[in-house]
């Protein structure tokens, strides 16, 4: 067939194709459940799910003696919105949807080392975050397909995938993913919620964006991230600046996501601590689960990406850490129940001896309740100075460069 002509200003491209049976009208049967709830990478043996990756071509291609998975083709089962350029766009097979500061950039980078993984334009193609902004040029559905790797027809063995760790905590993304990429592998890296929060804060201070000046103290930030007048944790109403504290309440995000994607081997859930401790072993398992042949990483491949260069720029007060431990423990425990796995993030013996009614802060569906809890109960935090970030989108003015003499 002649390749379709592409007009960038057209939103739909008509393609003349011979009348062959359409996989969209007559989709291949879904694989049966493999009997496990989901894939947590400590499980051994891993459930095999390689058949989910793509349609098998008639001719197989092997690499290092193993058969390679097949790049998703728009002809396979994707909606028209992505079906152009005929078979030449490789659709994502996986997306690292969370969690921010969980080691996602390293995971993404290490995955790109595999010869059968095609690299898209960049990691954070967060298409579903922007698709709903009316009147914005980023709402263009061409945005995603223009940035996906183009695969020559003869070389469609291999997969591609994206990394948008914002998605886990975003509202409304799971519905869109279900609509557009119903079989996307959802990779989530879960890090100790306090370390994640601290890492997130440090990055913002380092980059002085999102309204940060670079002089914020972690205590002030935690005390009132959203300027909620001294109420501890200042939980989000999901507007404006991202709520980093809320982002670490993983169970709330999972509850939303599993409405559209029940726990199944479509999920790959990774304990970041285990990944940091042995990157190679984790990568081996991720590749195996994606149906990719094993890959021997060259020496020196596991340099941490996005590491905070000045870890000690502001030391976390141990009392504050204790308070955050108390705050997050109930959410983490619910996560352990949901995933049937204890990440061991909190000092549970100490916490069992002292409990705050944090659950009252949220309704079952994760929306904040009117209940408040004040830090005044904690004698370690008395001189409250409230940090109030400016509204989202307001950036400090760029400094004018000094004129040279
Ligand atoms: N291999 C390895 N070993 C140990 N630690 C590692 C590794 N890879 C990433 N990291 C740490 O993960 C943090 C960055 O996470 P992300 O890449 O997900 O950040 S981002 O959301 O993409 O900005 C960042 O944490 P902090 O240094 O605490 O900020 C990285 O140091």
GROMACS .gro file of C-alpha atoms and ligand atoms in nm:
model
  436
    1UNK     CA    1   0.000   0.000   0.000
    2UNK     CA    2   0.107   0.359  -0.053
    3UNK     CA    3   0.197   0.534   0.273
    4UNK     CA    4  -0.061   0.793   0.384
    5UNK     CA    5   0.012   1.151   0.301
    6UNK     CA    6   0.047   1.360   0.610
    7UNK     CA    7  -0.081   1.710   0.643
    8UNK     CA    8   0.015   1.852   0.979
    9UNK     CA    9  -0.279   2.092   0.977
   10UNK     CA   10  -0.530   1.817   0.926
   11UNK     CA   11  -0.659   1.655   1.240
   12UNK     CA   12  -0.760   1.337   1.059
   13UNK     CA   13  -0.576   1.161   0.785
   14UNK     CA   14  -0.749   0.921   0.556
   15UNK     CA   15  -0.558   0.610   0.471
   16UNK     CA   16  -0.640   0.380   0.182
   17UNK     CA   17  -0.596   0.029   0.301
   18UNK     CA   18  -0.677  -0.301   0.136
   19UNK     CA   19  -0.986  -0.467   0.282
   20UNK     CA   20  -0.828  -0.700   0.531
   21UNK     CA   21  -0.997  -0.819   0.853
   22UNK     CA   22  -0.976  -0.532   1.098
   23UNK     CA   23  -0.823  -0.619   1.433
   24UNK     CA   24  -1.022  -0.330   1.580
   25UNK     CA   25  -1.354  -0.473   1.472
   26UNK     CA   26  -1.245  -0.823   1.559
   27UNK     CA   27  -0.998  -0.784   1.846
   28UNK     CA   28  -0.779  -1.074   1.949
   29UNK     CA   29  -0.892  -1.244   2.271
   30UNK     CA   30  -0.759  -1.094   2.591
   31UNK     CA   31  -0.511  -1.315   2.774
   32UNK     CA   32  -0.653  -1.494   3.074
   33UNK     CA   33  -0.556  -1.379   3.418
   34UNK     CA   34  -0.241  -1.548   3.533
   35UNK     CA   35  -0.377  -1.590   3.881
   36UNK     CA   36  -0.186  -1.314   4.057
   37UNK     CA   37  -0.332  -0.988   4.165
   38UNK     CA   38  -0.059  -0.775   4.013
   39UNK     CA   39   0.313  -0.778   3.968
   40UNK     CA   40   0.521  -0.670   4.258
   41UNK     CA   41   0.874  -0.724   4.155
   42UNK     CA   42   0.966  -0.925   4.459
   43UNK     CA   43   0.732  -1.199   4.352
   44UNK     CA   44   0.904  -1.506   4.225
   45UNK     CA   45   0.836  -1.651   3.979
   46UNK     CA   46   0.703  -1.355   3.785
   47UNK     CA   47   0.372  -1.398   3.613
   48UNK     CA   48   0.439  -1.419   3.241
   49UNK     CA   49   0.260  -1.148   3.053
   50UNK     CA   50   0.467  -1.104   2.742
   51UNK     CA   51   0.167  -1.183   2.525
   52UNK     CA   52   0.015  -0.855   2.634
   53UNK     CA   53   0.284  -0.654   2.469
   54UNK     CA   54   0.179  -0.677   2.111
   55UNK     CA   55   0.052  -0.868   1.821
   56UNK     CA   56   0.282  -1.137   1.700
   57UNK     CA   57   0.401  -1.091   1.345
   58UNK     CA   58   0.422  -1.386   1.113
   59UNK     CA   59   0.795  -1.359   1.097
   60UNK     CA   60   0.978  -1.357   1.426
   61UNK     CA   61   1.296  -1.174   1.502
   62UNK     CA   62   1.532  -1.295   1.767
   63UNK     CA   63   1.798  -1.116   1.959
   64UNK     CA   64   2.049  -1.301   2.177
   65UNK     CA   65   1.850  -1.614   2.105
   66UNK     CA   66   1.522  -1.476   2.240
   67UNK     CA   67   1.218  -1.373   2.043
   68UNK     CA   68   1.154  -1.002   2.051
   69UNK     CA   69   0.814  -0.854   2.131
   70UNK     CA   70   0.637  -0.669   1.858
   71UNK     CA   71   0.582  -0.296   1.848
   72UNK     CA   72   0.217  -0.196   1.886
   73UNK     CA   73   0.078  -0.080   1.560
   74UNK     CA   74  -0.213   0.163   1.534
   75UNK     CA   75  -0.381  -0.097   1.319
   76UNK     CA   76  -0.388  -0.330   1.612
   77UNK     CA   77  -0.646  -0.183   1.843
   78UNK     CA   78  -0.602   0.188   1.900
   79UNK     CA   79  -0.868   0.448   1.840
   80UNK     CA   80  -0.858   0.666   1.532
   81UNK     CA   81  -0.707   0.954   1.721
   82UNK     CA   82  -0.371   0.781   1.702
   83UNK     CA   83  -0.418   0.582   1.387
   84UNK     CA   84  -0.221   0.761   1.124
   85UNK     CA   85   0.104   0.707   0.943
   86UNK     CA   86  -0.017   0.354   0.899
   87UNK     CA   87   0.214   0.109   1.072
   88UNK     CA   88   0.497   0.347   1.120
   89UNK     CA   89   0.429   0.477   1.469
   90UNK     CA   90   0.524   0.261   1.761
   91UNK     CA   91   0.265   0.303   2.036
   92UNK     CA   92   0.379   0.295   2.397
   93UNK     CA   93   0.368  -0.042   2.566
   94UNK     CA   94   0.445   0.096   2.908
   95UNK     CA   95   0.434   0.418   3.104
   96UNK     CA   96   0.615   0.486   3.430
   97UNK     CA   97   0.318   0.664   3.588
   98UNK     CA   98   0.464   0.724   3.932
   99UNK     CA   99   0.578   0.828   4.161
  100UNK     CA  100   0.758   1.159   4.126
  101UNK     CA  101   1.101   1.131   4.294
  102UNK     CA  102   1.071   0.754   4.313
  103UNK     CA  103   1.366   0.691   4.082
  104UNK     CA  104   1.159   0.711   3.764
  105UNK     CA  105   1.420   0.894   3.555
  106UNK     CA  106   1.679   0.629   3.632
  107UNK     CA  107   1.433   0.352   3.550
  108UNK     CA  108   1.338   0.520   3.225
  109UNK     CA  109   1.700   0.585   3.127
  110UNK     CA  110   1.812   0.232   3.208
  111UNK     CA  111   1.523   0.094   3.004
  112UNK     CA  112   1.633   0.292   2.700
  113UNK     CA  113   1.964   0.103   2.710
  114UNK     CA  114   1.791  -0.212   2.597
  115UNK     CA  115   1.837  -0.253   2.221
  116UNK     CA  116   1.473  -0.352   2.175
  117UNK     CA  117   1.338  -0.041   2.347
  118UNK     CA  118   1.284   0.250   2.108
  119UNK     CA  119   1.328   0.592   2.262
  120UNK     CA  120   1.057   0.851   2.217
  121UNK     CA  121   1.139   1.219   2.197
  122UNK     CA  122   1.183   1.251   2.574
  123UNK     CA  123   1.076   1.093   2.901
  124UNK     CA  124   0.795   1.313   3.021
  125UNK     CA  125   0.551   1.314   2.733
  126UNK     CA  126   0.267   1.384   2.973
  127UNK     CA  127   0.007   1.403   2.705
  128UNK     CA  128  -0.294   1.331   2.922
  129UNK     CA  129  -0.208   1.613   3.157
  130UNK     CA  130  -0.259   1.871   2.885
  131UNK     CA  131  -0.513   1.721   2.656
  132UNK     CA  132  -0.797   1.881   2.846
  133UNK     CA  133  -0.670   2.239   2.850
  134UNK     CA  134  -0.908   2.422   2.616
  135UNK     CA  135  -0.756   2.655   2.361
  136UNK     CA  136  -0.404   2.542   2.428
  137UNK     CA  137  -0.179   2.421   2.153
  138UNK     CA  138  -0.072   2.129   2.370
  139UNK     CA  139  -0.425   1.992   2.342
  140UNK     CA  140  -0.340   1.891   1.987
  141UNK     CA  141  -0.369   1.513   1.971
  142UNK     CA  142  -0.088   1.518   1.718
  143UNK     CA  143   0.140   1.610   2.004
  144UNK     CA  144   0.179   1.256   2.121
  145UNK     CA  145   0.198   1.082   1.789
  146UNK     CA  146   0.448   1.331   1.652
  147UNK     CA  147   0.680   1.247   1.936
  148UNK     CA  148   0.654   0.873   1.937
  149UNK     CA  149   0.939   0.694   1.767
  150UNK     CA  150   0.885   0.607   1.405
  151UNK     CA  151   0.967   0.251   1.324
  152UNK     CA  152   1.064   0.138   0.977
  153UNK     CA  153   0.823  -0.131   0.870
  154UNK     CA  154   1.093  -0.394   0.845
  155UNK     CA  155   1.205  -0.337   1.199
  156UNK     CA  156   0.895  -0.334   1.412
  157UNK     CA  157   1.027  -0.572   1.670
  158UNK     CA  158   1.080  -0.381   1.986
  159UNK     CA  159   0.871  -0.163   2.208
  160UNK     CA  160   0.856   0.191   2.328
  161UNK     CA  161   0.721   0.346   2.642
  162UNK     CA  162   0.687   0.672   2.825
  163UNK     CA  163   0.755   0.805   3.172
  164UNK     CA  164   0.512   1.051   3.323
  165UNK     CA  165   0.532   1.011   3.700
  166UNK     CA  166   0.273   1.288   3.753
  167UNK     CA  167  -0.004   1.061   3.636
  168UNK     CA  168  -0.041   0.856   3.952
  169UNK     CA  169  -0.161   1.152   4.157
  170UNK     CA  170  -0.341   1.327   3.871
  171UNK     CA  171  -0.715   1.326   3.854
  172UNK     CA  172  -0.888   1.199   3.542
  173UNK     CA  173  -0.585   1.044   3.376
  174UNK     CA  174  -0.677   0.681   3.437
  175UNK     CA  175  -1.000   0.729   3.241
  176UNK     CA  176  -0.810   0.870   2.943
  177UNK     CA  177  -0.548   0.598   2.954
  178UNK     CA  178  -0.823   0.337   2.961
  179UNK     CA  179  -0.980   0.498   2.658
  180UNK     CA  180  -0.666   0.539   2.449
  181UNK     CA  181  -0.417   0.280   2.576
  182UNK     CA  182  -0.624   0.014   2.748
  183UNK     CA  183  -0.338  -0.234   2.763
  184UNK     CA  184  -0.059   0.000   2.866
  185UNK     CA  185   0.171  -0.149   3.128
  186UNK     CA  186   0.151   0.074   3.433
  187UNK     CA  187   0.485   0.095   3.611
  188UNK     CA  188   0.484   0.252   3.957
  189UNK     CA  189   0.788   0.303   4.177
  190UNK     CA  190   0.700   0.356   4.540
  191UNK     CA  191   0.945   0.525   4.772
  192UNK     CA  192   0.918   0.601   5.141
  193UNK     CA  193   0.658   0.882   5.135
  194UNK     CA  194   0.865   1.112   5.357
  195UNK     CA  195   1.184   1.068   5.156
  196UNK     CA  196   0.984   1.128   4.842
  197UNK     CA  197   0.836   1.445   4.985
  198UNK     CA  198   1.175   1.567   5.101
  199UNK     CA  199   1.331   1.492   4.765
  200UNK     CA  200   1.049   1.678   4.591
  201UNK     CA  201   1.088   1.979   4.818
  202UNK     CA  202   1.463   1.984   4.769
  203UNK     CA  203   1.425   1.975   4.395
  204UNK     CA  204   1.188   2.271   4.395
  205UNK     CA  205   1.424   2.468   4.618
  206UNK     CA  206   1.711   2.377   4.391
  207UNK     CA  207   1.532   2.479   4.072
  208UNK     CA  208   1.348   2.778   4.224
  209UNK     CA  209   1.038   2.707   4.022
  210UNK     CA  210   0.671   2.660   4.115
  211UNK     CA  211   0.703   2.982   4.311
  212UNK     CA  212   0.995   2.866   4.527
  213UNK     CA  213   1.262   3.121   4.607
  214UNK     CA  214   1.533   2.878   4.710
  215UNK     CA  215   1.528   2.996   5.073
  216UNK     CA  216   1.238   2.786   5.201
  217UNK     CA  217   1.285   2.565   5.503
  218UNK     CA  218   1.138   2.220   5.500
  219UNK     CA  219   0.965   2.274   5.837
  220UNK     CA  220   0.786   2.584   5.712
  221UNK     CA  221   0.694   2.414   5.393
  222UNK     CA  222   0.544   2.113   5.566
  223UNK     CA  223   0.374   2.325   5.824
  224UNK     CA  224   0.168   2.488   5.562
  225UNK     CA  225   0.241   2.395   5.207
  226UNK     CA  226  -0.075   2.555   5.085
  227UNK     CA  227  -0.104   2.843   5.328
  228UNK     CA  228  -0.384   2.682   5.524
  229UNK     CA  229  -0.331   2.881   5.843
  230UNK     CA  230  -0.137   2.645   6.060
  231UNK     CA  231  -0.330   2.331   5.998
  232UNK     CA  232  -0.091   2.048   5.976
  233UNK     CA  233  -0.024   1.906   5.634
  234UNK     CA  234  -0.242   2.166   5.462
  235UNK     CA  235  -0.396   1.903   5.241
  236UNK     CA  236  -0.481   1.989   4.890
  237UNK     CA  237  -0.793   2.096   4.716
  238UNK     CA  238  -0.609   1.993   4.401
  239UNK     CA  239  -0.576   2.338   4.257
  240UNK     CA  240  -0.274   2.551   4.204
  241UNK     CA  241   0.067   2.437   4.310
  242UNK     CA  242   0.098   2.061   4.327
  243UNK     CA  243   0.049   1.927   4.672
  244UNK     CA  244   0.361   1.729   4.739
  245UNK     CA  245   0.227   1.603   5.069
  246UNK     CA  246  -0.082   1.463   4.905
  247UNK     CA  247   0.130   1.308   4.631
  248UNK     CA  248   0.291   1.083   4.890
  249UNK     CA  249  -0.046   0.946   5.006
  250UNK     CA  250  -0.017   0.665   4.757
  251UNK     CA  251  -0.318   0.461   4.859
  252UNK     CA  252  -0.555   0.742   4.762
  253UNK     CA  253  -0.415   0.747   4.410
  254UNK     CA  254  -0.428   0.371   4.378
  255UNK     CA  255  -0.791   0.370   4.483
  256UNK     CA  256  -0.871   0.604   4.196
  257UNK     CA  257  -0.662   0.417   3.941
  258UNK     CA  258  -0.786   0.070   4.020
  259UNK     CA  259  -1.140   0.175   3.936
  260UNK     CA  260  -1.020   0.179   3.574
  261UNK     CA  261  -0.733  -0.067   3.602
  262UNK     CA  262  -0.800  -0.335   3.862
  263UNK     CA  263  -0.485  -0.482   4.008
  264UNK     CA  264  -0.358  -0.731   3.754
  265UNK     CA  265  -0.028  -0.814   3.585
  266UNK     CA  266  -0.082  -0.499   3.381
  267UNK     CA  267   0.065  -0.320   3.683
  268UNK     CA  268   0.433  -0.340   3.763
  269UNK     CA  269   0.488  -0.208   4.113
  270UNK     CA  270   0.841  -0.151   4.228
  271UNK     CA  271   0.976  -0.079   4.573
  272UNK     CA  272   1.219   0.207   4.503
  273UNK     CA  273   1.438   0.100   4.795
  274UNK     CA  274   1.491  -0.238   4.633
  275UNK     CA  275   1.562  -0.073   4.300
  276UNK     CA  276   1.821   0.158   4.455
  277UNK     CA  277   1.981  -0.137   4.633
  278UNK     CA  278   2.013  -0.353   4.320
  279UNK     CA  279   1.925  -0.178   3.997
  280UNK     CA  280   2.041  -0.461   3.775
  281UNK     CA  281   1.819  -0.721   3.938
  282UNK     CA  282   1.515  -0.494   3.916
  283UNK     CA  283   1.583  -0.416   3.551
  284UNK     CA  284   1.615  -0.786   3.477
  285UNK     CA  285   1.269  -0.843   3.618
  286UNK     CA  286   1.115  -0.543   3.444
  287UNK     CA  287   1.253  -0.658   3.109
  288UNK     CA  288   1.133  -1.013   3.169
  289UNK     CA  289   0.786  -0.891   3.250
  290UNK     CA  290   0.772  -0.671   2.942
  291UNK     CA  291   0.862  -0.971   2.732
  292UNK     CA  292   1.206  -0.839   2.647
  293UNK     CA  293   1.508  -1.067   2.635
  294UNK     CA  294   1.764  -1.025   2.913
  295UNK     CA  295   2.019  -0.752   2.858
  296UNK     CA  296   2.366  -0.728   3.008
  297UNK     CA  297   2.422  -0.371   3.114
  298UNK     CA  298   2.774  -0.242   3.056
  299UNK     CA  299   2.971  -0.145   3.365
  300UNK     CA  300   2.881   0.195   3.503
  301UNK     CA  301   2.526   0.194   3.363
  302UNK     CA  302   2.357   0.257   3.696
  303UNK     CA  303   2.448   0.614   3.770
  304UNK     CA  304   2.152   0.763   3.964
  305UNK     CA  305   1.971   1.022   3.753
  306UNK     CA  306   1.825   1.332   3.915
  307UNK     CA  307   2.013   1.284   4.241
  308UNK     CA  308   2.012   1.579   4.478
  309UNK     CA  309   2.369   1.714   4.465
  310UNK     CA  310   2.343   1.888   4.805
  311UNK     CA  311   2.158   1.634   5.014
  312UNK     CA  312   2.255   1.811   5.333
  313UNK     CA  313   2.148   2.164   5.235
  314UNK     CA  314   1.874   2.146   5.493
  315UNK     CA  315   1.865   1.868   5.748
  316UNK     CA  316   1.523   1.737   5.838
  317UNK     CA  317   1.437   1.781   6.202
  318UNK     CA  318   1.392   1.430   6.350
  319UNK     CA  319   1.084   1.549   6.536
  320UNK     CA  320   0.930   1.660   6.213
  321UNK     CA  321   1.018   1.330   6.060
  322UNK     CA  322   0.837   1.161   6.349
  323UNK     CA  323   0.533   1.374   6.287
  324UNK     CA  324   0.533   1.293   5.918
  325UNK     CA  325   0.572   0.928   6.010
  326UNK     CA  326   0.256   0.954   6.215
  327UNK     CA  327   0.079   1.133   5.937
  328UNK     CA  328   0.166   0.888   5.663
  329UNK     CA  329   0.151   0.560   5.855
  330UNK     CA  330  -0.228   0.510   5.824
  331UNK     CA  331  -0.216   0.568   5.451
  332UNK     CA  332   0.082   0.339   5.411
  333UNK     CA  333  -0.089   0.067   5.612
  334UNK     CA  334  -0.390   0.086   5.384
  335UNK     CA  335  -0.155   0.061   5.088
  336UNK     CA  336   0.013  -0.246   5.237
  337UNK     CA  337  -0.332  -0.402   5.273
  338UNK     CA  338  -0.430  -0.314   4.921
  339UNK     CA  339  -0.108  -0.447   4.768
  340UNK     CA  340  -0.065  -0.721   5.022
  341UNK     CA  341   0.293  -0.613   5.077
  342UNK     CA  342   0.461  -0.437   5.368
  343UNK     CA  343   0.706  -0.175   5.243
  344UNK     CA  344   0.827  -0.121   5.600
  345UNK     CA  345   0.835   0.257   5.575
  346UNK     CA  346   0.734   0.346   5.926
  347UNK     CA  347   0.839   0.280   6.281
  348UNK     CA  348   0.516   0.101   6.360
  349UNK     CA  349   0.600   0.008   6.720
  350UNK     CA  350   0.648   0.370   6.810
  351UNK     CA  351   0.343   0.475   6.616
  352UNK     CA  352   0.117   0.216   6.773
  353UNK     CA  353   0.188   0.380   7.104
  354UNK     CA  354   0.067   0.718   6.982
  355UNK     CA  355  -0.204   0.776   6.725
  356UNK     CA  356  -0.362   1.086   6.583
  357UNK     CA  357  -0.699   1.080   6.414
  358UNK     CA  358  -0.553   1.157   6.072
  359UNK     CA  359  -0.805   0.946   5.891
  360UNK     CA  360  -1.066   1.202   5.975
  361UNK     CA  361  -0.888   1.444   5.743
  362UNK     CA  362  -1.010   1.256   5.439
  363UNK     CA  363  -1.322   1.096   5.312
  364UNK     CA  364  -1.307   0.742   5.181
  365UNK     CA  365  -1.262   0.861   4.822
  366UNK     CA  366  -0.960   1.069   4.914
  367UNK     CA  367  -1.122   1.412   4.907
  368UNK     CA  368  -1.030   1.629   5.206
  369UNK     CA  369  -1.287   1.657   5.481
  370UNK     CA  370  -1.347   1.968   5.685
  371UNK     CA  371  -1.169   1.818   5.985
  372UNK     CA  372  -0.844   1.983   6.082
  373UNK     CA  373  -0.554   1.889   6.299
  374UNK     CA  374  -0.322   2.153   6.428
  375UNK     CA  375   0.045   2.137   6.490
  376UNK     CA  376  -0.004   2.316   6.817
  377UNK     CA  377  -0.036   1.972   6.976
  378UNK     CA  378   0.329   1.925   6.903
  379UNK     CA  379   0.549   2.124   7.140
  380UNK     CA  380   0.843   2.099   6.903
  381UNK     CA  381   0.680   2.340   6.661
  382UNK     CA  382   0.585   2.666   6.821
  383UNK     CA  383   0.721   2.953   6.621
  384UNK     CA  384   0.496   2.899   6.326
  385UNK     CA  385   0.592   3.103   6.026
  386UNK     CA  386   0.370   3.021   5.737
  387UNK     CA  387   0.509   2.980   5.395
  388UNK     CA  388   0.253   3.067   5.134
  389UNK     CA  389   0.353   2.985   4.777
  390UNK     CA  390   0.214   3.211   4.506
  391UNK     CA  391  -0.054   3.073   4.280
  392UNK     CA  392   0.044   2.820   4.019
  393UNK     CA  393   0.195   2.974   3.711
  394UNK     CA  394   0.327   3.282   3.890
  395UNK     CA  395   0.699   3.271   3.855
  396UNK     CA  396   0.957   3.496   4.010
  397UNK     CA  397   1.076   3.752   3.758
  398UNK     CA  398   1.390   3.651   3.578
  399UNK     CA  399   1.686   3.859   3.688
  400UNK     CA  400   1.819   4.090   3.424
  401UNK     CA  401   2.175   4.003   3.335
  402UNK     CA  402   2.421   4.259   3.466
  403UNK     CA  403   2.568   4.474   3.190
  404UNK     CA  404   2.927   4.389   3.124
  405UNK     CA  405   3.185   4.662   3.150
  406LIG     N1  406   2.000   0.416   4.113
  406LIG     C1  407   1.965   0.495   4.213
  406LIG     N2  408   2.010   0.472   4.338
  406LIG     C2  409   1.975   0.554   4.440
  406LIG     N3  410   1.894   0.662   4.428
  406LIG     C3  411   1.846   0.688   4.306
  406LIG     C4  412   1.879   0.607   4.193
  406LIG     N4  413   1.816   0.659   4.087
  406LIG     C5  414   1.746   0.765   4.130
  406LIG     N5  415   1.764   0.783   4.261
  406LIG     C6  416   1.701   0.889   4.343
  406LIG     O1  417   1.565   0.907   4.299
  406LIG     C7  418   1.531   1.046   4.308
  406LIG     C8  419   1.491   1.099   4.172
  406LIG     O2  420   1.370   1.038   4.135
  406LIG     P1  421   1.299   1.065   3.995
  406LIG     O3  422   1.394   1.040   3.885
  406LIG     O4  423   1.175   0.985   3.993
  406LIG     O5  424   1.266   1.220   4.001
  406LIG     S1  425   1.168   1.297   3.901
  406LIG     O6  426   1.034   1.278   3.952
  406LIG     O7  427   1.182   1.243   3.767
  406LIG     O8  428   1.210   1.439   3.910
  406LIG     C9  429   1.654   1.117   4.360
  406LIG     O9  430   1.640   1.122   4.501
  406LIG     P2  431   1.703   1.243   4.591
  406LIG    O10  432   1.851   1.243   4.563
  406LIG    O11  433   1.668   1.205   4.732
  406LIG    O12  434   1.637   1.368   4.548
  406LIG    C10  435   1.765   1.022   4.318
  406LIG    O13  436   1.882   1.036   4.398
   0.00000   0.00000   0.00000
